[in-house]
PDB file of C-alpha atoms in Angstrom:
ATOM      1  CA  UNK A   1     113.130  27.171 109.161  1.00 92.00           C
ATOM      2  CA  UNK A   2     112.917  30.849 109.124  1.00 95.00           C
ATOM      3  CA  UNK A   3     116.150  33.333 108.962  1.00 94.00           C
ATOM      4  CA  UNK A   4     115.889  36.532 110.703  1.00 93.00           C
ATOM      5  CA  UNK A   5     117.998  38.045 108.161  1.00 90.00           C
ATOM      6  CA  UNK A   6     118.588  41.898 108.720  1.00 90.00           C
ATOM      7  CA  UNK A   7     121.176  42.517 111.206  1.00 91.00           C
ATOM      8  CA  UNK A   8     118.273  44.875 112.904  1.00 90.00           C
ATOM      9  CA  UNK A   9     115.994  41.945 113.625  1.00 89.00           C
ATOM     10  CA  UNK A  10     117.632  39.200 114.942  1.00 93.00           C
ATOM     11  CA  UNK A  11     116.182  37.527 118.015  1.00 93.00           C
ATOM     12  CA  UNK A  12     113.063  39.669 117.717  1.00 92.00           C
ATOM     13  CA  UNK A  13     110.034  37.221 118.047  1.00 94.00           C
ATOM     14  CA  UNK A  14     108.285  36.572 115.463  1.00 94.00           C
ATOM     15  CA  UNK A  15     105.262  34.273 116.402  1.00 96.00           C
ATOM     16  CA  UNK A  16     102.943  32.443 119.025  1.00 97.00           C
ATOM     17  CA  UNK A  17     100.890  29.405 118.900  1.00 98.00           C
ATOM     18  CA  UNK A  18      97.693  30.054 116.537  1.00 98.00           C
ATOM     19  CA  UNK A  19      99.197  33.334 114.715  1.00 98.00           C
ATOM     20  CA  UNK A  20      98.723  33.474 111.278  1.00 98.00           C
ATOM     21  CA  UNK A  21     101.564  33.716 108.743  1.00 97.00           C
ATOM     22  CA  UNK A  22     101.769  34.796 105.199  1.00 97.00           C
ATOM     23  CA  UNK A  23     104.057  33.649 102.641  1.00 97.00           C
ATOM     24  CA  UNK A  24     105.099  36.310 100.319  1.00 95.00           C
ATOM     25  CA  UNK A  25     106.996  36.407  97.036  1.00 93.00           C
ATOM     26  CA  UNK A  26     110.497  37.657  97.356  1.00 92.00           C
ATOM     27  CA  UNK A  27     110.537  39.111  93.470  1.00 90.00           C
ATOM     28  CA  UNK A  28     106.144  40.047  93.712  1.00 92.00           C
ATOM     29  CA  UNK A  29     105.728  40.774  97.278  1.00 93.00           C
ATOM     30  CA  UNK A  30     102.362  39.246  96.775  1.00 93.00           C
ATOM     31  CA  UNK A  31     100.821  36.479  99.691  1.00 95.00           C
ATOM     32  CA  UNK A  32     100.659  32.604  98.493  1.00 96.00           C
ATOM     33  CA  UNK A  33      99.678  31.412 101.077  1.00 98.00           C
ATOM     34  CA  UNK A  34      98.744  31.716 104.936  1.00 98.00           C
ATOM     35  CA  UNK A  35      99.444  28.970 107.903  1.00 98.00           C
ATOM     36  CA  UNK A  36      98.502  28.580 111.009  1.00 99.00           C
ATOM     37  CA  UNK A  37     101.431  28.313 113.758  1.00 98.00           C
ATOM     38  CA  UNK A  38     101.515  24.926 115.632  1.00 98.00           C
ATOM     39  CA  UNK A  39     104.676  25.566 117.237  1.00 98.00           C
ATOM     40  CA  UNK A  40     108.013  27.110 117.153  1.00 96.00           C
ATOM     41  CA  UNK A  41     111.556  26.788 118.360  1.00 97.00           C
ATOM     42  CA  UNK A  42     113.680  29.680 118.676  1.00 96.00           C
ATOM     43  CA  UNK A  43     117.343  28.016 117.905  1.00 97.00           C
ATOM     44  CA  UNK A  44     119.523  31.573 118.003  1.00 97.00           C
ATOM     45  CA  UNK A  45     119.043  34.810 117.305  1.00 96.00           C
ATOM     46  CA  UNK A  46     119.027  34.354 113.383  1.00 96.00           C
ATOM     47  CA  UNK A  47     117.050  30.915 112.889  1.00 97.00           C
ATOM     48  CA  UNK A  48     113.434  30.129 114.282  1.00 97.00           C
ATOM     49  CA  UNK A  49     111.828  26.618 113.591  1.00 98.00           C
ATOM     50  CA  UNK A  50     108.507  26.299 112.824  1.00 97.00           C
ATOM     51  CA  UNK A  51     105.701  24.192 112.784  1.00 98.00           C
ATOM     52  CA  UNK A  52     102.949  24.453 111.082  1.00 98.00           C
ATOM     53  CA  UNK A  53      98.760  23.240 110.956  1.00 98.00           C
ATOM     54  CA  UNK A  54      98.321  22.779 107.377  1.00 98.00           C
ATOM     55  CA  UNK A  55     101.171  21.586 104.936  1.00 97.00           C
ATOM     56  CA  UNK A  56     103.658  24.075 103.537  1.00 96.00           C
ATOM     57  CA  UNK A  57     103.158  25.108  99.544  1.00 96.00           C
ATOM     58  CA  UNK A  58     104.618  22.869  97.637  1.00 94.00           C
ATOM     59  CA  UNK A  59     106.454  25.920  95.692  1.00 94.00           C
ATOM     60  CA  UNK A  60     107.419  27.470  98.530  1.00 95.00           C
ATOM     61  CA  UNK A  61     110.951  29.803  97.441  1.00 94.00           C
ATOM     62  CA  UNK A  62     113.910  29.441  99.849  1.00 93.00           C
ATOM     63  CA  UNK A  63     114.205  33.506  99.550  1.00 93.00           C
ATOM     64  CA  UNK A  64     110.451  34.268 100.142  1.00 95.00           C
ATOM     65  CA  UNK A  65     109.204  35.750 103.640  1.00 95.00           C
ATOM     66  CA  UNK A  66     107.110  34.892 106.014  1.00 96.00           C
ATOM     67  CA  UNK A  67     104.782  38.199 107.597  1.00 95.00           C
ATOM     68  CA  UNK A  68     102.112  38.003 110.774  1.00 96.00           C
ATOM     69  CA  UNK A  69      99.214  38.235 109.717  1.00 95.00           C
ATOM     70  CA  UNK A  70      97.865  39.143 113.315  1.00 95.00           C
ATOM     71  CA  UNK A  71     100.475  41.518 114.630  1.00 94.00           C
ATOM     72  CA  UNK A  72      99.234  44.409 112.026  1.00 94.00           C
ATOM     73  CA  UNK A  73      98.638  47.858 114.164  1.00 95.00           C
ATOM     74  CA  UNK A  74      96.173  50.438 113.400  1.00 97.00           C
ATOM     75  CA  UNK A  75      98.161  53.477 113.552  1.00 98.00           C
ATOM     76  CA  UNK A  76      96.848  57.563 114.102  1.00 99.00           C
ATOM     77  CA  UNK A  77      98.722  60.267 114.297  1.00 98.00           C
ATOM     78  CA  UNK A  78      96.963  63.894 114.764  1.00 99.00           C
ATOM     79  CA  UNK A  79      97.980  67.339 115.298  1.00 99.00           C
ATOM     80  CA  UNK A  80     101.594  66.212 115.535  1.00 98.00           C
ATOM     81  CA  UNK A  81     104.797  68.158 114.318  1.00 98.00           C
ATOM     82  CA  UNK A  82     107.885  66.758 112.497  1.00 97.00           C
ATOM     83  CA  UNK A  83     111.092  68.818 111.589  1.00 93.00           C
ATOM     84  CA  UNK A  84     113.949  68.981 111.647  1.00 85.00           C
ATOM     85  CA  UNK A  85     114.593  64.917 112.149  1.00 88.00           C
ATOM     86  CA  UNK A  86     116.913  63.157 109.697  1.00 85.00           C
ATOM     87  CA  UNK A  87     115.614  61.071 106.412  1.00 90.00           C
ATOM     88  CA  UNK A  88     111.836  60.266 106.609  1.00 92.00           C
ATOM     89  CA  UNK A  89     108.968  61.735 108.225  1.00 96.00           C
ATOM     90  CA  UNK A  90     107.113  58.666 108.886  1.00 96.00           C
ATOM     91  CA  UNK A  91     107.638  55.136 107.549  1.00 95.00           C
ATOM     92  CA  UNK A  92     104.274  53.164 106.883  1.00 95.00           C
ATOM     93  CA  UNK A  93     104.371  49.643 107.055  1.00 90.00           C
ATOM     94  CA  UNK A  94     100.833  48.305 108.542  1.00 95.00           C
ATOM     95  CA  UNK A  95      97.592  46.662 107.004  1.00 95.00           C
ATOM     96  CA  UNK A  96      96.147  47.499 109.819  1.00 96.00           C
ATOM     97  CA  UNK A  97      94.272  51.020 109.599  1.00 98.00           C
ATOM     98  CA  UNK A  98      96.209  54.170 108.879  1.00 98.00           C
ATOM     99  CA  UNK A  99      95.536  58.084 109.598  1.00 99.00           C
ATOM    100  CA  UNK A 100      97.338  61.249 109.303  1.00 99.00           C
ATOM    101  CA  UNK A 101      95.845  64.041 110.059  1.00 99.00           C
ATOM    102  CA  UNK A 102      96.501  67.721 110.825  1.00 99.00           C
ATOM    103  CA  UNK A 103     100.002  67.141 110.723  1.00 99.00           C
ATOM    104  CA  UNK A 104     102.842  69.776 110.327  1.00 98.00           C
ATOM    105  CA  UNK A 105     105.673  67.909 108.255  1.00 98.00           C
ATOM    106  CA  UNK A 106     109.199  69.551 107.076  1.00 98.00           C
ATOM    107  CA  UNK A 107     112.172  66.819 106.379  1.00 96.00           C
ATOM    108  CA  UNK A 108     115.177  66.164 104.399  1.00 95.00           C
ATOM    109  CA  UNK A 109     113.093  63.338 103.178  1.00 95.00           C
ATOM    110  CA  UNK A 110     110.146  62.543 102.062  1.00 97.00           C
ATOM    111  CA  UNK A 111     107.071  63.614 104.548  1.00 98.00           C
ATOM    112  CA  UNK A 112     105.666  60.149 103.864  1.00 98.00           C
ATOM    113  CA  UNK A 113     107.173  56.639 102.636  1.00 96.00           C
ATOM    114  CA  UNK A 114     105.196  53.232 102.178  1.00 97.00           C
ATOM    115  CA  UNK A 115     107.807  50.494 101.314  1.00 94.00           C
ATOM    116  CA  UNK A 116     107.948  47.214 101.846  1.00 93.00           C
ATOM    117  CA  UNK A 117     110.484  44.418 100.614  1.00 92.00           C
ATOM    118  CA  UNK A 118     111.718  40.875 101.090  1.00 92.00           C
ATOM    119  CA  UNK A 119     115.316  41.786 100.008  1.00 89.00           C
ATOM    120  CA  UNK A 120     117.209  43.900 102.318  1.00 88.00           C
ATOM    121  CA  UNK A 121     115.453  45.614 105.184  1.00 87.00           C
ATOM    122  CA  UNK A 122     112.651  42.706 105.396  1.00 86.00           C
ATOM    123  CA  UNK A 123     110.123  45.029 106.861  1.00 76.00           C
ATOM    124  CA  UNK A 124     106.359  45.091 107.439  1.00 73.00           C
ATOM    125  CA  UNK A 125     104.275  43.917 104.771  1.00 85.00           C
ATOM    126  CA  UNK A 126     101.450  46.029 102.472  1.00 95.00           C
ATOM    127  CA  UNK A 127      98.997  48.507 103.670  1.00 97.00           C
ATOM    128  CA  UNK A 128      95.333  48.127 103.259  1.00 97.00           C
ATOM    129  CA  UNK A 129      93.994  51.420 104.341  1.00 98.00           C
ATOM    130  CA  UNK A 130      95.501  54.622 104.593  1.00 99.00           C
ATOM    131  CA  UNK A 131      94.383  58.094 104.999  1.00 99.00           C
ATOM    132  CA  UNK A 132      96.535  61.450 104.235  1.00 99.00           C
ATOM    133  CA  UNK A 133      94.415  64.535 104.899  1.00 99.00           C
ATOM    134  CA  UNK A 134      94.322  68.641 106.299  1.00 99.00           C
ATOM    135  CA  UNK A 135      97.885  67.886 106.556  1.00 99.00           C
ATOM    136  CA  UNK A 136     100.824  70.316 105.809  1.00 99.00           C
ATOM    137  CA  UNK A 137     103.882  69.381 104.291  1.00 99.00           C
ATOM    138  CA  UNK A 138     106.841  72.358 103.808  1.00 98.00           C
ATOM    139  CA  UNK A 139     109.720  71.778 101.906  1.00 97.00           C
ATOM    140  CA  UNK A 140     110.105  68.224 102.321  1.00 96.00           C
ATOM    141  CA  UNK A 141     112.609  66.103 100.486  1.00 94.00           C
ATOM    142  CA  UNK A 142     115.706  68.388 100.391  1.00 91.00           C
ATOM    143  CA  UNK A 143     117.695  65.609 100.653  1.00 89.00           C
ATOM    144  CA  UNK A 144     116.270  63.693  97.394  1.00 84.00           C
ATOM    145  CA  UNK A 145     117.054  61.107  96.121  1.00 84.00           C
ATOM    146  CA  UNK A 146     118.874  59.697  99.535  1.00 85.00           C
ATOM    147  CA  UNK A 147     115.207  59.397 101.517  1.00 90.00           C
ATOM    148  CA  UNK A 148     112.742  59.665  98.814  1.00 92.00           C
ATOM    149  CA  UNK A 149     111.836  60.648  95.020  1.00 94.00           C
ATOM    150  CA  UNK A 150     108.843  62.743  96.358  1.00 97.00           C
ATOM    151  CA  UNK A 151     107.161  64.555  98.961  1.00 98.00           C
ATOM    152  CA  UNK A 152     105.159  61.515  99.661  1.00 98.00           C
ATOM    153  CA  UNK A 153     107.029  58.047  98.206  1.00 97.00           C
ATOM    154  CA  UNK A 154     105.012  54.922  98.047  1.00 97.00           C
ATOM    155  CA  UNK A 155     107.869  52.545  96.569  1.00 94.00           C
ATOM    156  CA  UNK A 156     107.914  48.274  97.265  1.00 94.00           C
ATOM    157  CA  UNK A 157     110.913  47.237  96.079  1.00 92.00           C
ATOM    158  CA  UNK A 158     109.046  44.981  93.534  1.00 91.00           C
ATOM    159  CA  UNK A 159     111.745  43.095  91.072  1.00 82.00           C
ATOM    160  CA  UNK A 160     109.441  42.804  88.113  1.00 76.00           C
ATOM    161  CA  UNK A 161     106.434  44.518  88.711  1.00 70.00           C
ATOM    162  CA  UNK A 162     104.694  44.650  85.013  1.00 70.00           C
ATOM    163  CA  UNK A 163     104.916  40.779  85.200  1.00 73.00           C
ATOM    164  CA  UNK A 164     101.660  40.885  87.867  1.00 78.00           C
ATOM    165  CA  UNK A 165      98.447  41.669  87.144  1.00 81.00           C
ATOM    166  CA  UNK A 166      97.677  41.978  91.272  1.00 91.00           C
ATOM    167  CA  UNK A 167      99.154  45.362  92.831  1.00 95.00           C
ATOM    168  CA  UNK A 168     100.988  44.887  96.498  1.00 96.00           C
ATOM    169  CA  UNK A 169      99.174  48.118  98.016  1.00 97.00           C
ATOM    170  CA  UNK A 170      95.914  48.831  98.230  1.00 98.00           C
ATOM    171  CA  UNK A 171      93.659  51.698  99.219  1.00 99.00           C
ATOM    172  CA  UNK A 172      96.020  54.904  99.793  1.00 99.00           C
ATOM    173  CA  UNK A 173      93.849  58.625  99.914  1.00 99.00           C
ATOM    174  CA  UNK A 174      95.769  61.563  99.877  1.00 99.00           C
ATOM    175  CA  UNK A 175      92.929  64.888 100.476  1.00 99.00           C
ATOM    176  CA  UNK A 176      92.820  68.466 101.470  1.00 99.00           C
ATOM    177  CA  UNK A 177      96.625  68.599 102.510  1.00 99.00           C
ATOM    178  CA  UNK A 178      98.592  71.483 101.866  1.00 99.00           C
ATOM    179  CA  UNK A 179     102.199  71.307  99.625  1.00 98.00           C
ATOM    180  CA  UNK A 180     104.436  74.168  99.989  1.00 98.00           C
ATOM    181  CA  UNK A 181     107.155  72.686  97.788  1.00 96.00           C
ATOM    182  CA  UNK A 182     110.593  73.887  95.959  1.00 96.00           C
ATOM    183  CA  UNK A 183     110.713  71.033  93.396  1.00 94.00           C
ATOM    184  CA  UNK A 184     108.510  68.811  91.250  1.00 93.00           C
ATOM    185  CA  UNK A 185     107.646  65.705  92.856  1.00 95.00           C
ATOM    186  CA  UNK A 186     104.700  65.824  94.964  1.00 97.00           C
ATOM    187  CA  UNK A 187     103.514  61.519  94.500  1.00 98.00           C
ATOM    188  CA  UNK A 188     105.795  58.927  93.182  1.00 98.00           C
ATOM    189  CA  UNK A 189     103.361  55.825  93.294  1.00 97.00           C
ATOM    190  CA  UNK A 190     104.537  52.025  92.763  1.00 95.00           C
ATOM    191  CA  UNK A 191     101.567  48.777  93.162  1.00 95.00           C
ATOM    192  CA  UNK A 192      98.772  50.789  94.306  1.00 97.00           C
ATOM    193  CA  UNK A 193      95.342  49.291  93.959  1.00 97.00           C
ATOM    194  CA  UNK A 194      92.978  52.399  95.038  1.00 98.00           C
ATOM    195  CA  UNK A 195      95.059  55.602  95.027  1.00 98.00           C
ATOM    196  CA  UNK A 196      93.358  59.174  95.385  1.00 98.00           C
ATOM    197  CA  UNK A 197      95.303  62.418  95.162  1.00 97.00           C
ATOM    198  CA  UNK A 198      91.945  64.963  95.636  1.00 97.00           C
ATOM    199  CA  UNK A 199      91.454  68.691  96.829  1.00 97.00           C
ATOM    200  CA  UNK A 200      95.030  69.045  97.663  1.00 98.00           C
ATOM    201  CA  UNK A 201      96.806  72.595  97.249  1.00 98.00           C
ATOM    202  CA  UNK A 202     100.391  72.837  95.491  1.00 97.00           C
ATOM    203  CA  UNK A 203     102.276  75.949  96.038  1.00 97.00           C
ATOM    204  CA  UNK A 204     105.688  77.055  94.889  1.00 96.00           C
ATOM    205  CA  UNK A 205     108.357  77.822  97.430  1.00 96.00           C
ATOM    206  CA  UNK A 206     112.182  79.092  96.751  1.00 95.00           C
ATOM    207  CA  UNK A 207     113.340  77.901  99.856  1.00 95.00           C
ATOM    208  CA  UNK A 208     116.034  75.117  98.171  1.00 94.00           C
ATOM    209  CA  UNK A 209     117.529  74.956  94.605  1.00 93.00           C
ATOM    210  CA  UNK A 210     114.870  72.089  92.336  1.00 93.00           C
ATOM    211  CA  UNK A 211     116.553  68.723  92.112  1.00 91.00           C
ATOM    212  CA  UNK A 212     114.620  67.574  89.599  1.00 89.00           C
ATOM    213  CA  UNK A 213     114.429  64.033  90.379  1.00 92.00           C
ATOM    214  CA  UNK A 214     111.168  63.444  89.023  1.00 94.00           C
ATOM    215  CA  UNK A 215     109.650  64.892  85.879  1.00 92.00           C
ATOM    216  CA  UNK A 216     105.914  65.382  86.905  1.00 93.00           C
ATOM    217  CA  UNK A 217     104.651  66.207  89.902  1.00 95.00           C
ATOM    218  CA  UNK A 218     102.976  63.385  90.392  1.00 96.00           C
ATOM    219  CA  UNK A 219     104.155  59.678  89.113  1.00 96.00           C
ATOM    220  CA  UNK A 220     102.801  56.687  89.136  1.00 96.00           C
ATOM    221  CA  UNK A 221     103.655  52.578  87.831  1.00 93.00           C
ATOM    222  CA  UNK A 222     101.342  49.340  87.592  1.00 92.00           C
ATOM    223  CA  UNK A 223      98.585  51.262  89.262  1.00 94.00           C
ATOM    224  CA  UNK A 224      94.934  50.804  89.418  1.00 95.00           C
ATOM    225  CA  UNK A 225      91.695  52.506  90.290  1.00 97.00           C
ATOM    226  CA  UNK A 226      93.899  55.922  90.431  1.00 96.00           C
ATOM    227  CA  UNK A 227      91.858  59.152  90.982  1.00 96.00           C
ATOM    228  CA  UNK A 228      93.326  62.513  90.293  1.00 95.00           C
ATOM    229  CA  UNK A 229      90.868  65.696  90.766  1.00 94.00           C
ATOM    230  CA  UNK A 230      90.391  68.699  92.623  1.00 94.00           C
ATOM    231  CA  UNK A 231      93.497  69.788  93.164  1.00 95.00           C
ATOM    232  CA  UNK A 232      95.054  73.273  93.240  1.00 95.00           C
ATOM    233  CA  UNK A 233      98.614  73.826  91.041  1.00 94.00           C
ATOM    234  CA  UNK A 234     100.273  76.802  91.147  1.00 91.00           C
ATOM    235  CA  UNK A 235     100.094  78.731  87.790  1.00 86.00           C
ATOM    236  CA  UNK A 236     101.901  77.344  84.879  1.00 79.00           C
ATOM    237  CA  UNK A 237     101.982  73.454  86.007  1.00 79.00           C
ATOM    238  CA  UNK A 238     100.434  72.149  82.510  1.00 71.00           C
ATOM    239  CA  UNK A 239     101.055  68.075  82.388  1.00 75.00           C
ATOM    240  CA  UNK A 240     100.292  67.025  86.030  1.00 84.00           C
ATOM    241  CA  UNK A 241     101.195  63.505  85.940  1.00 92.00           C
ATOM    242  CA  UNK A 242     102.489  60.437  84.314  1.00 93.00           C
ATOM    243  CA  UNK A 243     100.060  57.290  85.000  1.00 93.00           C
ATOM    244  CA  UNK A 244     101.410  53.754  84.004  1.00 91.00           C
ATOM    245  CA  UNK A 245     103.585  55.468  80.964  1.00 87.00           C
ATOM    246  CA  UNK A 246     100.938  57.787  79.902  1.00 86.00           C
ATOM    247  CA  UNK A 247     100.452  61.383  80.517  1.00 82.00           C
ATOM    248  CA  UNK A 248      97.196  63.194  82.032  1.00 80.00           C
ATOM    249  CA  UNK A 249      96.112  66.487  82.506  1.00 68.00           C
ATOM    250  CA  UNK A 250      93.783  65.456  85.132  1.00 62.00           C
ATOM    251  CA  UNK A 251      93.739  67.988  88.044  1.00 68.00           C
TER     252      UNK A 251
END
């Protein structure tokens, strides 16, 4: 039995015959398991029975999720421009491939947010691949914290992240963009397996009073295979960035 709990999802469908579903941690986020669909039974708008080929895991949580594996989108966006919207620019929640490029993004929030949770919203699960490049991001985050700790704000709502060795995202390049920024926070990264943050340029705007919300430009937590190089700070930016509790001067 599956709940469609968010008030925003009931009687969506979830499945067909022969999709694949994975079973996720509610406090990890990270896939136990997947099943095969047999059949399902749509009972109301919040419950949807399912059968399954295989049996279920035997520790199977009564508050973990369920996520197809099969309906994951590739998603492109080019030469597109966002302003003037309220909270996020875009909101990235696909495994499926991911580009952004030679995009013009200005919002009260951050430019770009990768979430994912099995607590509130119950959206899409992790990305696998994602690309953030010769993009152009303006005074984003004005509104901060409301819609996002940085200018781009990769942040699972992961319960006890330190307790896993295995990070929920995977894969995420940020190169050649452009920051024109009035505050700090460029990156706030959470679970990333694979993160680069290369040949970008950082400059300093006075468009809206600093907020401060984050202490180095660029932050990062239970991260792996991070690359930081190439990049362009404006003059007087000495500690770039604080990697799993540890600062580095990398550039």
């Amino acid at each position: 039995m599956v709940e469609l709990a968010h008030d925003m999802a009931k009687g969506i469908k979830i499945a067909d015959p022969g999709d694949r579903l994975e079973f996720v941690r509610r406090d990890s986020l990270l896939t136990y398991a997947n099943l095969t669909v047999k059949d399902l039974n749509v009972l109301n708008k919040d419950y949807v029975e399912l059968a399954f080929e295989q049996p279920l895991p035997e520790d199977m949580g009564i508050d973990d999720g369920v996520g197809n594996t099969l309906w994951q989108p590739d998603l492109t966006v080019t030469n597109t421009t966002v302003r003037a919207n309220r909270a996020r620019g875009f909101l990235i929640t696909t495994s499926g491939n991911v580009l952004l490029e030679h995009n013009k993004i200005s919002t009260p929030g951050s430019g770009i947010k990768i979430s994912g949770d099995v607590n509130y919203w119950f959206e899409s699960g992790a990305v696998r691949q994602v690309v953030i490049r010769h993009n152009e991001f303006t005074d984003c985050n004005y509104c901060c914290p409301e819609w996002g700790k940085a200018v781009i704000d990769i942040d699972p709502e992961i319960e006890r992240p330190k307790a896993y060795e295995e990070c929920y995202h995977r894969h995420i390049s940020i190169e050649n963009n452009r920051f024109v920024t009035f505050d700090t926070g460029i990156l706030y990264g959470h679970s990333v397996d694979g993160i680069r943050f290369v040949d970008n340029v950082i400059e300093k705007s006075d468009s809206y009073p600093p907020h401060h919300v984050m202490a180095y430009p660029i932050q990062l937590k239970a991260c792996k295979n991070v690359t930081i190089a190439g990049n362009q700070w404006p003059k007087g930016t000495k500690t770039v960035a604080w990697v799993n509790d540890e600062e580095t001067f990398q550039v």
